[in-house]
Amino acid sequence: MNTPEDHNDIPSDSESEATSATPGAGEPLTIEQQLEQAIAAQADAWDRFLRTQADLENYRKRVSREREEDRKYCVLPLVRDLLPQIDNLNRAIESCQQASPEADSPAAGLLQGVQMVMGEMVSVLGRYGTTPIKAEGEAFDPTVHEALQQVPSSEHPPMTVMMEYERGYLLHDRVIRPSKVIVSVAPPQASDAAE
């Protein structure tokens, strides 16, 4: 049977905490040392709490930014798919204008209808943030222009877009398709031509 005398050699909880806090020291911690440890542990826990709060706030901001980006550019695949059709309408307009430039020709009504459809498509894309890239006569910008050819020209300053082969488009500030262009370069000098 267990008697009260058998339990006298079991240390109390406070004694076991004090001696276990300093293993190998042999001396129990004083109240001041225990208080310092508790204060340090509380400060560490508070610091971890603040860091976790900051991480959570940064996560919320990042998710909000990503959600806004997704909303802003959600029409990108559709716009990419429509650009070849817009190019085809432009080719049809140019072809009609070259074939019968007279206003009273039979193709004039068709040309006017295709121009109206083209205008509507560009207008709808514009409402969603799609804009054509200005190219002809502009300085060559490799971020929005793709040079297909360089042509010596004395009429244009060097590195100026002389002709636009295929129109490029932006969706807000992002390039959907760069403009394919022909760029001017300085003509060869007379001394270079003689050699």
mmCIF file of C-alpha atoms in Angstrom:
data_model
loop_
_atom_site.group_PDB
_atom_site.id
_atom_site.type_symbol
_atom_site.label_atom_id
_atom_site.label_comp_id
_atom_site.label_asym_id
_atom_site.label_seq_id
_atom_site.Cartn_x
_atom_site.Cartn_y
_atom_site.Cartn_z
ATOM 1 C CA MET A 1 0.000 0.000 0.000
ATOM 2 C CA ASN A 2 0.992 3.520 -0.553
ATOM 3 C CA THR A 3 1.611 5.631 2.461
ATOM 4 C CA PRO A 4 2.199 9.392 2.649
ATOM 5 C CA GLU A 5 5.824 8.771 3.560
ATOM 6 C CA ASP A 6 6.416 7.075 0.188
ATOM 7 C CA HIS A 7 5.558 10.321 -1.647
ATOM 8 C CA ASN A 8 7.949 12.607 0.246
ATOM 9 C CA ASP A 9 10.867 11.914 -2.081
ATOM 10 C CA ILE A 10 8.879 13.038 -5.214
ATOM 11 C CA PRO A 11 9.704 16.695 -5.984
ATOM 12 C CA SER A 12 6.882 19.192 -6.393
ATOM 13 C CA ASP A 13 6.069 20.703 -9.818
ATOM 14 C CA SER A 14 7.779 24.015 -9.080
ATOM 15 C CA GLU A 15 10.935 22.267 -7.878
ATOM 16 C CA SER A 16 11.085 20.034 -10.946
ATOM 17 C CA GLU A 17 10.638 23.025 -13.309
ATOM 18 C CA ALA A 18 13.361 24.983 -11.543
ATOM 19 C CA THR A 19 15.870 22.136 -11.649
ATOM 20 C CA SER A 20 14.986 21.025 -15.185
ATOM 21 C CA ALA A 21 15.402 24.565 -16.525
ATOM 22 C CA THR A 22 19.148 24.443 -15.931
ATOM 23 C CA PRO A 23 20.317 20.952 -16.718
ATOM 24 C CA GLY A 24 23.744 20.224 -15.365
ATOM 25 C CA ALA A 25 23.903 23.442 -13.343
ATOM 26 C CA GLY A 26 22.891 21.754 -10.164
ATOM 27 C CA GLU A 27 21.330 24.937 -8.772
ATOM 28 C CA PRO A 28 17.671 25.822 -9.155
ATOM 29 C CA LEU A 29 16.820 29.063 -10.994
ATOM 30 C CA THR A 30 15.979 32.071 -8.936
ATOM 31 C CA ILE A 31 12.661 33.846 -9.311
ATOM 32 C CA GLU A 32 14.382 36.670 -11.228
ATOM 33 C CA GLN A 33 15.929 34.215 -13.705
ATOM 34 C CA GLN A 34 12.605 32.482 -14.212
ATOM 35 C CA LEU A 35 10.974 35.878 -14.778
ATOM 36 C CA GLU A 36 13.643 36.839 -17.327
ATOM 37 C CA GLN A 37 13.107 33.561 -19.180
ATOM 38 C CA ALA A 38 9.343 34.061 -19.167
ATOM 39 C CA ILE A 39 9.735 37.638 -20.449
ATOM 40 C CA ALA A 40 12.111 36.447 -23.209
ATOM 41 C CA ALA A 41 9.690 33.677 -24.201
ATOM 42 C CA GLN A 42 6.808 36.166 -24.275
ATOM 43 C CA ALA A 43 8.842 38.603 -26.402
ATOM 44 C CA ASP A 44 9.748 35.794 -28.810
ATOM 45 C CA ALA A 45 6.098 34.719 -29.060
ATOM 46 C CA TRP A 46 5.021 38.340 -29.657
ATOM 47 C CA ASP A 47 7.662 38.748 -32.376
ATOM 48 C CA ARG A 48 6.491 35.543 -34.097
ATOM 49 C CA PHE A 49 2.898 36.783 -33.841
ATOM 50 C CA LEU A 50 3.775 40.127 -35.458
ATOM 51 C CA ARG A 51 5.712 38.393 -38.247
ATOM 52 C CA THR A 52 2.788 36.071 -38.897
ATOM 53 C CA GLN A 53 0.432 39.055 -39.028
ATOM 54 C CA ALA A 54 2.735 40.810 -41.526
ATOM 55 C CA ASP A 55 2.962 37.648 -43.645
ATOM 56 C CA LEU A 56 -0.820 37.353 -43.658
ATOM 57 C CA GLU A 57 -1.241 40.997 -44.692
ATOM 58 C CA ASN A 58 1.326 40.583 -47.496
ATOM 59 C CA TYR A 59 -0.485 37.448 -48.654
ATOM 60 C CA ARG A 60 -3.808 39.306 -48.758
ATOM 61 C CA LYS A 61 -2.265 42.143 -50.793
ATOM 62 C CA ARG A 62 -0.633 39.699 -53.212
ATOM 63 C CA VAL A 63 -3.885 37.775 -53.721
ATOM 64 C CA SER A 64 -5.738 41.045 -54.295
ATOM 65 C CA ARG A 65 -3.148 42.148 -56.893
ATOM 66 C CA GLU A 66 -3.276 38.771 -58.633
ATOM 67 C CA ARG A 67 -7.081 38.837 -58.684
ATOM 68 C CA GLU A 68 -7.013 42.328 -60.222
ATOM 69 C CA GLU A 69 -4.447 41.187 -62.842
ATOM 70 C CA ASP A 70 -6.587 38.154 -63.693
ATOM 71 C CA ARG A 71 -9.664 40.345 -64.099
ATOM 72 C CA LYS A 72 -7.761 42.906 -66.162
ATOM 73 C CA TYR A 73 -6.282 40.392 -68.618
ATOM 74 C CA CYS A 74 -9.036 37.740 -68.729
ATOM 75 C CA VAL A 75 -9.944 38.706 -72.328
ATOM 76 C CA LEU A 76 -6.396 38.118 -73.604
ATOM 77 C CA PRO A 77 -7.057 34.693 -75.223
ATOM 78 C CA LEU A 78 -10.165 36.012 -76.990
ATOM 79 C CA VAL A 79 -8.342 39.078 -78.291
ATOM 80 C CA ARG A 80 -5.477 36.914 -79.588
ATOM 81 C CA ASP A 81 -7.995 34.769 -81.456
ATOM 82 C CA LEU A 82 -9.729 37.808 -82.989
ATOM 83 C CA LEU A 83 -6.591 39.549 -84.284
ATOM 84 C CA PRO A 84 -6.237 37.349 -87.411
ATOM 85 C CA GLN A 85 -9.864 38.105 -88.309
ATOM 86 C CA ILE A 86 -9.198 41.826 -87.961
ATOM 87 C CA ASP A 87 -6.159 41.398 -90.227
ATOM 88 C CA ASN A 88 -8.340 39.622 -92.794
ATOM 89 C CA LEU A 89 -10.910 42.423 -92.709
ATOM 90 C CA ASN A 90 -8.104 44.956 -93.256
ATOM 91 C CA ARG A 91 -6.875 42.943 -96.254
ATOM 92 C CA ALA A 92 -10.413 42.802 -97.658
ATOM 93 C CA ILE A 93 -10.754 46.579 -97.311
ATOM 94 C CA GLU A 94 -7.404 47.192 -99.029
ATOM 95 C CA SER A 95 -8.282 44.744 -101.802
ATOM 96 C CA CYS A 96 -11.648 46.417 -102.454
ATOM 97 C CA GLN A 97 -10.046 49.863 -102.488
ATOM 98 C CA GLN A 98 -7.420 48.742 -105.012
ATOM 99 C CA ALA A 99 -9.879 46.852 -107.235
ATOM 100 C CA SER A 100 -12.471 49.601 -107.574
ATOM 101 C CA PRO A 101 -11.523 52.962 -106.113
ATOM 102 C CA GLU A 102 -14.623 54.693 -107.567
ATOM 103 C CA ALA A 103 -17.318 55.586 -105.053
ATOM 104 C CA ASP A 104 -20.166 54.551 -107.392
ATOM 105 C CA SER A 105 -18.798 51.085 -108.195
ATOM 106 C CA PRO A 106 -20.776 47.952 -107.210
ATOM 107 C CA ALA A 107 -18.121 47.040 -104.642
ATOM 108 C CA ALA A 108 -18.508 50.393 -102.849
ATOM 109 C CA GLY A 109 -21.459 49.136 -100.763
ATOM 110 C CA LEU A 110 -19.579 45.992 -99.824
ATOM 111 C CA LEU A 111 -16.504 48.032 -98.932
ATOM 112 C CA GLN A 112 -18.567 50.334 -96.742
ATOM 113 C CA GLY A 113 -20.134 47.345 -94.940
ATOM 114 C CA VAL A 114 -16.765 45.695 -94.296
ATOM 115 C CA GLN A 115 -15.377 49.010 -93.001
ATOM 116 C CA MET A 116 -18.314 49.318 -90.609
ATOM 117 C CA VAL A 117 -17.813 45.766 -89.296
ATOM 118 C CA MET A 118 -14.105 46.459 -88.899
ATOM 119 C CA GLY A 119 -14.824 49.697 -87.018
ATOM 120 C CA GLU A 120 -17.232 47.906 -84.678
ATOM 121 C CA MET A 121 -14.733 45.141 -83.898
ATOM 122 C CA VAL A 122 -11.983 47.647 -83.119
ATOM 123 C CA SER A 123 -14.431 49.653 -80.988
ATOM 124 C CA VAL A 124 -15.465 46.582 -78.966
ATOM 125 C CA LEU A 125 -11.841 45.589 -78.405
ATOM 126 C CA GLY A 126 -11.095 49.162 -77.329
ATOM 127 C CA ARG A 127 -13.780 48.976 -74.638
ATOM 128 C CA TYR A 128 -11.864 46.073 -73.103
ATOM 129 C CA GLY A 129 -8.529 47.902 -73.170
ATOM 130 C CA THR A 130 -7.125 46.753 -76.521
ATOM 131 C CA THR A 131 -5.398 49.452 -78.553
ATOM 132 C CA PRO A 132 -3.388 49.333 -81.784
ATOM 133 C CA ILE A 133 0.313 50.133 -81.556
ATOM 134 C CA LYS A 134 1.357 53.215 -83.522
ATOM 135 C CA ALA A 135 4.183 52.270 -85.817
ATOM 136 C CA GLU A 136 4.567 54.085 -89.135
ATOM 137 C CA GLY A 137 6.730 57.197 -88.768
ATOM 138 C CA GLU A 138 7.570 56.364 -85.145
ATOM 139 C CA ALA A 139 11.040 55.628 -83.788
ATOM 140 C CA PHE A 140 11.721 51.888 -83.722
ATOM 141 C CA ASP A 141 10.993 50.463 -80.258
ATOM 142 C CA PRO A 142 11.961 46.790 -79.856
ATOM 143 C CA THR A 143 9.485 46.363 -76.993
ATOM 144 C CA VAL A 144 6.503 46.940 -79.321
ATOM 145 C CA HIS A 145 7.957 46.561 -82.844
ATOM 146 C CA GLU A 146 9.410 43.535 -84.591
ATOM 147 C CA ALA A 147 11.746 44.503 -87.447
ATOM 148 C CA LEU A 148 11.304 42.281 -90.486
ATOM 149 C CA GLN A 149 13.707 44.215 -92.676
ATOM 150 C CA GLN A 150 16.077 47.180 -92.629
ATOM 151 C CA VAL A 151 16.060 49.417 -95.692
ATOM 152 C CA PRO A 152 18.573 52.200 -96.400
ATOM 153 C CA SER A 153 16.723 55.502 -96.699
ATOM 154 C CA SER A 154 17.769 59.116 -96.981
ATOM 155 C CA GLU A 155 14.143 60.289 -96.589
ATOM 156 C CA HIS A 156 13.703 58.871 -93.079
ATOM 157 C CA PRO A 157 15.940 59.223 -90.028
ATOM 158 C CA PRO A 158 17.770 56.018 -89.105
ATOM 159 C CA MET A 159 15.828 53.515 -86.973
ATOM 160 C CA THR A 160 12.445 54.937 -87.968
ATOM 161 C CA VAL A 161 9.526 52.698 -88.924
ATOM 162 C CA MET A 162 9.013 53.207 -92.659
ATOM 163 C CA MET A 163 6.204 50.737 -93.198
ATOM 164 C CA GLU A 164 3.954 48.574 -91.075
ATOM 165 C CA TYR A 165 3.556 45.064 -92.435
ATOM 166 C CA GLU A 166 1.246 43.777 -89.664
ATOM 167 C CA ARG A 167 -0.382 45.918 -86.983
ATOM 168 C CA GLY A 168 0.457 45.202 -83.362
ATOM 169 C CA TYR A 169 -1.846 45.533 -80.366
ATOM 170 C CA LEU A 170 -1.647 46.248 -76.640
ATOM 171 C CA LEU A 171 -4.010 45.035 -73.933
ATOM 172 C CA HIS A 172 -3.765 47.783 -71.330
ATOM 173 C CA ASP A 173 0.034 47.918 -70.927
ATOM 174 C CA ARG A 174 0.862 44.410 -72.148
ATOM 175 C CA VAL A 175 1.918 43.660 -75.748
ATOM 176 C CA ILE A 176 -0.435 41.116 -77.291
ATOM 177 C CA ARG A 177 1.328 41.135 -80.633
ATOM 178 C CA PRO A 178 4.207 43.385 -81.711
ATOM 179 C CA SER A 179 3.915 45.396 -84.916
ATOM 180 C CA LYS A 180 5.842 43.784 -87.754
ATOM 181 C CA VAL A 181 7.653 46.644 -89.447
ATOM 182 C CA ILE A 182 10.275 47.702 -91.970
ATOM 183 C CA VAL A 183 12.866 50.006 -90.422
ATOM 184 C CA SER A 184 15.044 52.646 -92.080
ATOM 185 C CA VAL A 185 18.805 52.684 -91.732
ATOM 186 C CA ALA A 186 21.308 55.293 -92.858
ATOM 187 C CA PRO A 187 22.170 54.963 -96.553
ATOM 188 C CA PRO A 188 25.689 53.818 -97.344
ATOM 189 C CA GLN A 189 28.201 56.628 -97.735
ATOM 190 C CA ALA A 190 29.722 57.386 -101.141
ATOM 191 C CA SER A 191 33.128 56.150 -99.930
ATOM 192 C CA ASP A 192 31.531 52.842 -98.820
ATOM 193 C CA ALA A 193 29.863 52.400 -102.222
ATOM 194 C CA ALA A 194 33.162 52.975 -104.088
ATOM 195 C CA GLU A 195 34.849 50.134 -102.224
#
